[in-house]
Coordinates of C-alpha atoms in Angstrom, one line a residue:
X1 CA 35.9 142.9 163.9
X2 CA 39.9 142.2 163.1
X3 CA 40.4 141.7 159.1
X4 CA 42.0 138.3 158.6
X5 CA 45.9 138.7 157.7
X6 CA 47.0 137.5 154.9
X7 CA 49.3 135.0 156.6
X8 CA 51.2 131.7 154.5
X9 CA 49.6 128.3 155.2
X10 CA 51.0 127.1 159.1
X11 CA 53.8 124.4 158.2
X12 CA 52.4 120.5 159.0
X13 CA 55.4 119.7 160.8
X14 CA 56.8 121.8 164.1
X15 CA 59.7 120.4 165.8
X16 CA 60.0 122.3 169.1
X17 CA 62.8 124.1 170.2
X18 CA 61.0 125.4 173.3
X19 CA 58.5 124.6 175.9
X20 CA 57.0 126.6 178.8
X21 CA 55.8 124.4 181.7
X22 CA 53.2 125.5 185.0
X23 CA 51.9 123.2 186.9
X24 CA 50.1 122.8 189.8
X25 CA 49.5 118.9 189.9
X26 CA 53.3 117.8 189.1
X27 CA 52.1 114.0 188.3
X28 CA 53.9 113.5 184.7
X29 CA 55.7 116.0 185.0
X30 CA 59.6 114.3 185.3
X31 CA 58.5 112.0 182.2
X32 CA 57.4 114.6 180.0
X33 CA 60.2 117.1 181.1
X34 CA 62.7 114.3 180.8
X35 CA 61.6 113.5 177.5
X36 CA 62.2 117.1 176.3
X37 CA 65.1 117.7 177.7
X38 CA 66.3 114.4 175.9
X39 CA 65.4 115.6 172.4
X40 CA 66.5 119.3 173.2
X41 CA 64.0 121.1 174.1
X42 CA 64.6 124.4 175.8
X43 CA 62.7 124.5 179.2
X44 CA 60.9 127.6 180.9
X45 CA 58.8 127.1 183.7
X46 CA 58.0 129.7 187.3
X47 CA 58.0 128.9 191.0
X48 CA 56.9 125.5 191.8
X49 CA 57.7 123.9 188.6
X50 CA 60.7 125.4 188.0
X51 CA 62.0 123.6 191.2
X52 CA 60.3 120.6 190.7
X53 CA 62.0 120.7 187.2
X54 CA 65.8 121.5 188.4
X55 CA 65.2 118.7 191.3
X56 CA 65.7 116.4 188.4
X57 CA 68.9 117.7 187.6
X58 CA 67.8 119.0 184.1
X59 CA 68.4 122.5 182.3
X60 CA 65.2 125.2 182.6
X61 CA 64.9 128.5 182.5
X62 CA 63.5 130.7 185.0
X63 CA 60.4 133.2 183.0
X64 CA 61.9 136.2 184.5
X65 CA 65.0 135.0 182.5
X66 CA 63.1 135.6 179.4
X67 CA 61.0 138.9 180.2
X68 CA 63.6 141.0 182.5
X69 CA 60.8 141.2 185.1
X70 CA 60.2 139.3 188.6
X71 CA 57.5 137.1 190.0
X72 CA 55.6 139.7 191.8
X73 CA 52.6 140.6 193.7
X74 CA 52.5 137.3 195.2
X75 CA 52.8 135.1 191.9
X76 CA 50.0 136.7 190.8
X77 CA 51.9 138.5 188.0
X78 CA 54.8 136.4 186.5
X79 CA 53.9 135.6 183.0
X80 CA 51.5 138.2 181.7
X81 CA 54.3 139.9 179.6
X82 CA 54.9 140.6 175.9
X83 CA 57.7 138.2 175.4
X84 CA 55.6 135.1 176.9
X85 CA 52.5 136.1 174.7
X86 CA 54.6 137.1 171.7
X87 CA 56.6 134.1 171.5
X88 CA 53.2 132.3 172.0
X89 CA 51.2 134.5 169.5
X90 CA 53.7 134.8 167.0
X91 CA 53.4 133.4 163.5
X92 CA 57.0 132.3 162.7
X93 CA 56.3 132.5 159.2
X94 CA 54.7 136.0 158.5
X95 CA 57.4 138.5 157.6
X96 CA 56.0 141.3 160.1
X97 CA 55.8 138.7 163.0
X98 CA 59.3 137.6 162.4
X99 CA 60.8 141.1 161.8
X100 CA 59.0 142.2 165.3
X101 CA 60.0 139.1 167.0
X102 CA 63.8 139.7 166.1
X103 CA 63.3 143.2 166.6
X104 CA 61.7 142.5 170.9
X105 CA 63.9 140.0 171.6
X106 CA 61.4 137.8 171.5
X107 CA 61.8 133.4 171.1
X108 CA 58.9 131.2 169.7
X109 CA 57.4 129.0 172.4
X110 CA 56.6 125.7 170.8
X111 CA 54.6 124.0 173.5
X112 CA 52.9 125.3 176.2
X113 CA 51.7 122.4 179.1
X114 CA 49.8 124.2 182.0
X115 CA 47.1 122.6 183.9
X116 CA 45.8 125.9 185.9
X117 CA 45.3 126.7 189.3
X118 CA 43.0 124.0 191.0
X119 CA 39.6 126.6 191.2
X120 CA 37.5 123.6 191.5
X121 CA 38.7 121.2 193.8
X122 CA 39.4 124.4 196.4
X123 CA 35.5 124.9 195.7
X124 CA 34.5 121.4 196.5
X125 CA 36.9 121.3 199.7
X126 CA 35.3 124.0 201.1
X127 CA 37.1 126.4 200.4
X128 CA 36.5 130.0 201.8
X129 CA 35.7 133.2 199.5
X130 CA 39.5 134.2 199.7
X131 CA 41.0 130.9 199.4
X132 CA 38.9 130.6 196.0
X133 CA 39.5 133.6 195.1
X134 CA 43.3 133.1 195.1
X135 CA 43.0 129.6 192.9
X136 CA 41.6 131.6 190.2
X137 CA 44.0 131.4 187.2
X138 CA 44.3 134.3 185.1
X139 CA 48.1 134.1 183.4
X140 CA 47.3 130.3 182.8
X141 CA 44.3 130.8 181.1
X142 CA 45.7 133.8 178.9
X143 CA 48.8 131.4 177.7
X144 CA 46.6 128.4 177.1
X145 CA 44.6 131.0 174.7
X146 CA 47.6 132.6 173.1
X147 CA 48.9 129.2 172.6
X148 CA 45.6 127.7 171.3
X149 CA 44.7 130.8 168.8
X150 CA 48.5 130.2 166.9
X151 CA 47.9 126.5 167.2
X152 CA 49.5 126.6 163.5
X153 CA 52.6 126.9 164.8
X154 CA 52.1 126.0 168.8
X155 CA 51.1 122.5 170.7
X156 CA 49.0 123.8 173.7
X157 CA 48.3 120.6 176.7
X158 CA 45.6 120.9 179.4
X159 CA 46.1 117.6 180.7
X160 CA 47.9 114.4 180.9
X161 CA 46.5 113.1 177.9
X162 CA 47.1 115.9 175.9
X163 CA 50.9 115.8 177.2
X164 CA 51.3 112.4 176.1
X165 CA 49.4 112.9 172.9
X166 CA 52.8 115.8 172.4
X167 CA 55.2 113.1 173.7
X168 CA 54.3 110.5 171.5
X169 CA 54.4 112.5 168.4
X170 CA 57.8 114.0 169.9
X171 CA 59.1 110.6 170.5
X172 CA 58.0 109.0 166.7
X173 CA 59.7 111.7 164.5
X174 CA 60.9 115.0 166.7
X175 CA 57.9 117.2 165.7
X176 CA 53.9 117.5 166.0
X177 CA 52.0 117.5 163.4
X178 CA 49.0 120.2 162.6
X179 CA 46.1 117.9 162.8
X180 CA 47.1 117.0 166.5
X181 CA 47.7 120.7 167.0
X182 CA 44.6 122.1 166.4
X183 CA 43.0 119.0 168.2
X184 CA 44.5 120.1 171.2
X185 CA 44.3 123.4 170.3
X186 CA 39.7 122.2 170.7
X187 CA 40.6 120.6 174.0
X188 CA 42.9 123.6 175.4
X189 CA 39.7 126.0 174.5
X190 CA 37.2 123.7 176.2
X191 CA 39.3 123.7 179.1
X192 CA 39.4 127.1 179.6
X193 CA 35.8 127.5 178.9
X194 CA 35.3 125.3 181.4
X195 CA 37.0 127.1 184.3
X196 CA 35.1 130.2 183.7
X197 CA 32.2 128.8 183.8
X198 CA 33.1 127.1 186.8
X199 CA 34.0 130.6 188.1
X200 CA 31.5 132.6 187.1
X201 CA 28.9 129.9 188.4
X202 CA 30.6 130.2 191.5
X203 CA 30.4 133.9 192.1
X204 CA 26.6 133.9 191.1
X205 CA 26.2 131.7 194.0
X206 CA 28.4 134.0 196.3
X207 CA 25.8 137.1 195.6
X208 CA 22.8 134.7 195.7
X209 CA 22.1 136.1 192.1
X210 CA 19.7 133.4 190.9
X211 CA 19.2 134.6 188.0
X212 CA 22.5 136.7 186.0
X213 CA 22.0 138.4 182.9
X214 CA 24.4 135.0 181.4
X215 CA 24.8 131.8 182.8
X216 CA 27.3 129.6 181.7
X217 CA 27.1 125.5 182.3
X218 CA 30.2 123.1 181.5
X219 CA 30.8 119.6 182.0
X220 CA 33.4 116.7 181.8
X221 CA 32.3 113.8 179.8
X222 CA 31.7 111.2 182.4
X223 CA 30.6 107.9 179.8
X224 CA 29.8 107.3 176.1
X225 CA 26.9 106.0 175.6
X226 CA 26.1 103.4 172.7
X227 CA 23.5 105.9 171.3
X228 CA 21.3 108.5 172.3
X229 CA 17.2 108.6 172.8
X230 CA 16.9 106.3 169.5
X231 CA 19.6 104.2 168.3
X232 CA 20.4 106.4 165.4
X233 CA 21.3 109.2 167.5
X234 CA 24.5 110.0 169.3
X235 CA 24.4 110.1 173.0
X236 CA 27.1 111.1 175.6
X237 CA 26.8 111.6 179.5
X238 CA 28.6 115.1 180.8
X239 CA 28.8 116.1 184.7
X240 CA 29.0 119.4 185.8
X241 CA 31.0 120.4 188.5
X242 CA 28.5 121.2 190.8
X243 CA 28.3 117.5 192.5
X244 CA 24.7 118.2 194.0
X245 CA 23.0 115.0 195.1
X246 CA 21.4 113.4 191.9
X247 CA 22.2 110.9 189.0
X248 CA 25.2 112.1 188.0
X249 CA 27.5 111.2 190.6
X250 CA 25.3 108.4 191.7
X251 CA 27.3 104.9 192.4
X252 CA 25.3 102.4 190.7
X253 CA 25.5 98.8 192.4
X254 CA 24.9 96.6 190.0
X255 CA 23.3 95.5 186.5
X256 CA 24.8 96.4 182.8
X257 CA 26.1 99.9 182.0
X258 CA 23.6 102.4 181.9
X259 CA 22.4 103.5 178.1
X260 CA 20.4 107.2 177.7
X261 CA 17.0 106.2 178.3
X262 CA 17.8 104.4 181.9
X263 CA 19.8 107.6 182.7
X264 CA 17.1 109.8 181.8
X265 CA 14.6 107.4 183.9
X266 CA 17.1 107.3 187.1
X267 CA 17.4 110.9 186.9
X268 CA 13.5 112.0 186.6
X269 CA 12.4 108.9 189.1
X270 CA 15.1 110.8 191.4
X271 CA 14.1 114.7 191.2
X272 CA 10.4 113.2 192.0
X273 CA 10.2 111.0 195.1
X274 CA 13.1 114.0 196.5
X275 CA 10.2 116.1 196.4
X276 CA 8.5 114.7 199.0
X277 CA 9.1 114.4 202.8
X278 CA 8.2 111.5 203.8
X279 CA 9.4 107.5 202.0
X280 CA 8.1 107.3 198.5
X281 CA 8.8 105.5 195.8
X282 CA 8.5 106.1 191.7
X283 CA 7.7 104.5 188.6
X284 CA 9.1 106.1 185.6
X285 CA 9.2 105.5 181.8
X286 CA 10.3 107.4 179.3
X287 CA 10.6 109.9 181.9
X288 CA 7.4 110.0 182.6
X289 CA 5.9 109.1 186.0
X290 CA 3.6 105.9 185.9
X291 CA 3.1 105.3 189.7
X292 CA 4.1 107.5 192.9

């Protein structure tokens, strides 16, 4: 196991000086990039973005600008490069990060906004085996984690709402402060914990393997609930990505928001009567069955 380095305390404030963009859904994307551009904010982005980006008549930099090397291998290797992770990785502050920083070449990334390739909607399409395979992220993953891990000094977004959580610090005093760094820094982890799981779930299923050696299960959160099993418990409702017929994706039609208990109910009333063949109906409370 690593030894901890002796590193100073990360600063509380970090005002950006640069931001590396990939995206594949682009919905946001001329706000925030306008936004950074306005308060000058180097940008770096790859492919589609970096079109999408120059469309809007702003300043970015191409990453092959950065690392000397070209998109290749049909964009599957673009960004895995020391200069992308050690300007993500590096602490600024630590004399032997700075000295081999200057040394490489290598410029601090401040915030890192990726959104990763869309694995799970090409899933639920219907995607076939190579079409899935090819939406499987791996240098968007890597940066989130890079970015996430030096959180001290980086602001890592996932998602629109972490975007606009960077913006509107951005836009209040130029900089982001630590507290909201390592709170995306949470997110940008359960993201990317997320998608492998997703992944990995996947490719269990494509070799029939009911039961791998690990099985990992993710989900969004899809309600709050006022309280869990007993009102002095917490309770939340999560979905997984799996959208099997059930509960969880259910449409409910009318009647007051659903609390724990009546979710619990739905779902064990549900997994019963689909057990049988023919028209039934069940009775259930406290998820146990009191007619069938």
């Amino acid at each position: 196991m690593p030894a901890a380095p002796d590193f100073p305390p990360a600063p509380d404030r970090v005002k950006p000086v640069r931001a590396l963009i990939s995206l594949s859904d682009k919905a946001g994307l001329e706000d925030a990039a306008r936004t950074l551009s306005r308060l000058g904010v180097e940008l770096v982005s790859t492919g589609g973005t970096k079109s999408a980006i120059e469309k809007l008549g702003l300043p970015v930099k191409d990453v092959a600008d950065l690392t000397g090397f070209p998109e290749m291998m049909d964009g599957r290797v673009k960004t895995l490069h020391p200069v992308v992770h050690g300007g993500l990785l590096g602490v600024r502050n630590a004399p032997t990060h700075a000295e081999a920083m200057t040394t490489h070449g290598i410029g601090a990334i401040d915030i890192v906004w990726i959104d990763l390739y869309p694995f799970e909607s090409t899933v639920e399409a219907g995607g076939g085996f190579e079409a899935a395979i090819e939406n499987i992220d791996i240098g968007g993953p890597a940066m989130i984690r890079s970015g996430s891990k030096n959180h001290g000094h980086v602001a890592v977004a996932v998602d629109a709402e972490s975007i606009g959580l960077i913006l509107q610090a951005l836009k209040a005093d130029g900089s982001t402060d630590l507290a909201l760094r390592k709170r995306l820094a949470a997110r940008a982890f359960a993201r990317t914990a997320a998608y492998d799981a997703a992944v990995s779930g996947w490719f269990a299923g494509q070799i029939e393997d009911a039961a791998p050696a690990r099985k990992s299960i993710a989900g969004s959160l899809a309600q709050t609930l006022r309280y869990g099993e007993n009102p002095h418990q917490t309770g939340a409702f999560y979905r997984t990505g799996e959208r099997r017929p059930g509960v969880a994706y259910a449409q409910q039609v009318q009647g007051k928001e659903l609390g724990y208990n009546n979710i619990a109910d739905a779902d064990a009333a549900y997994e019963l009567v689909a057990e049988f063949e023919q028209p039934a109906v069940v009775i259930v409370k406290h998820a146990n069955p009191c007619g069938v």
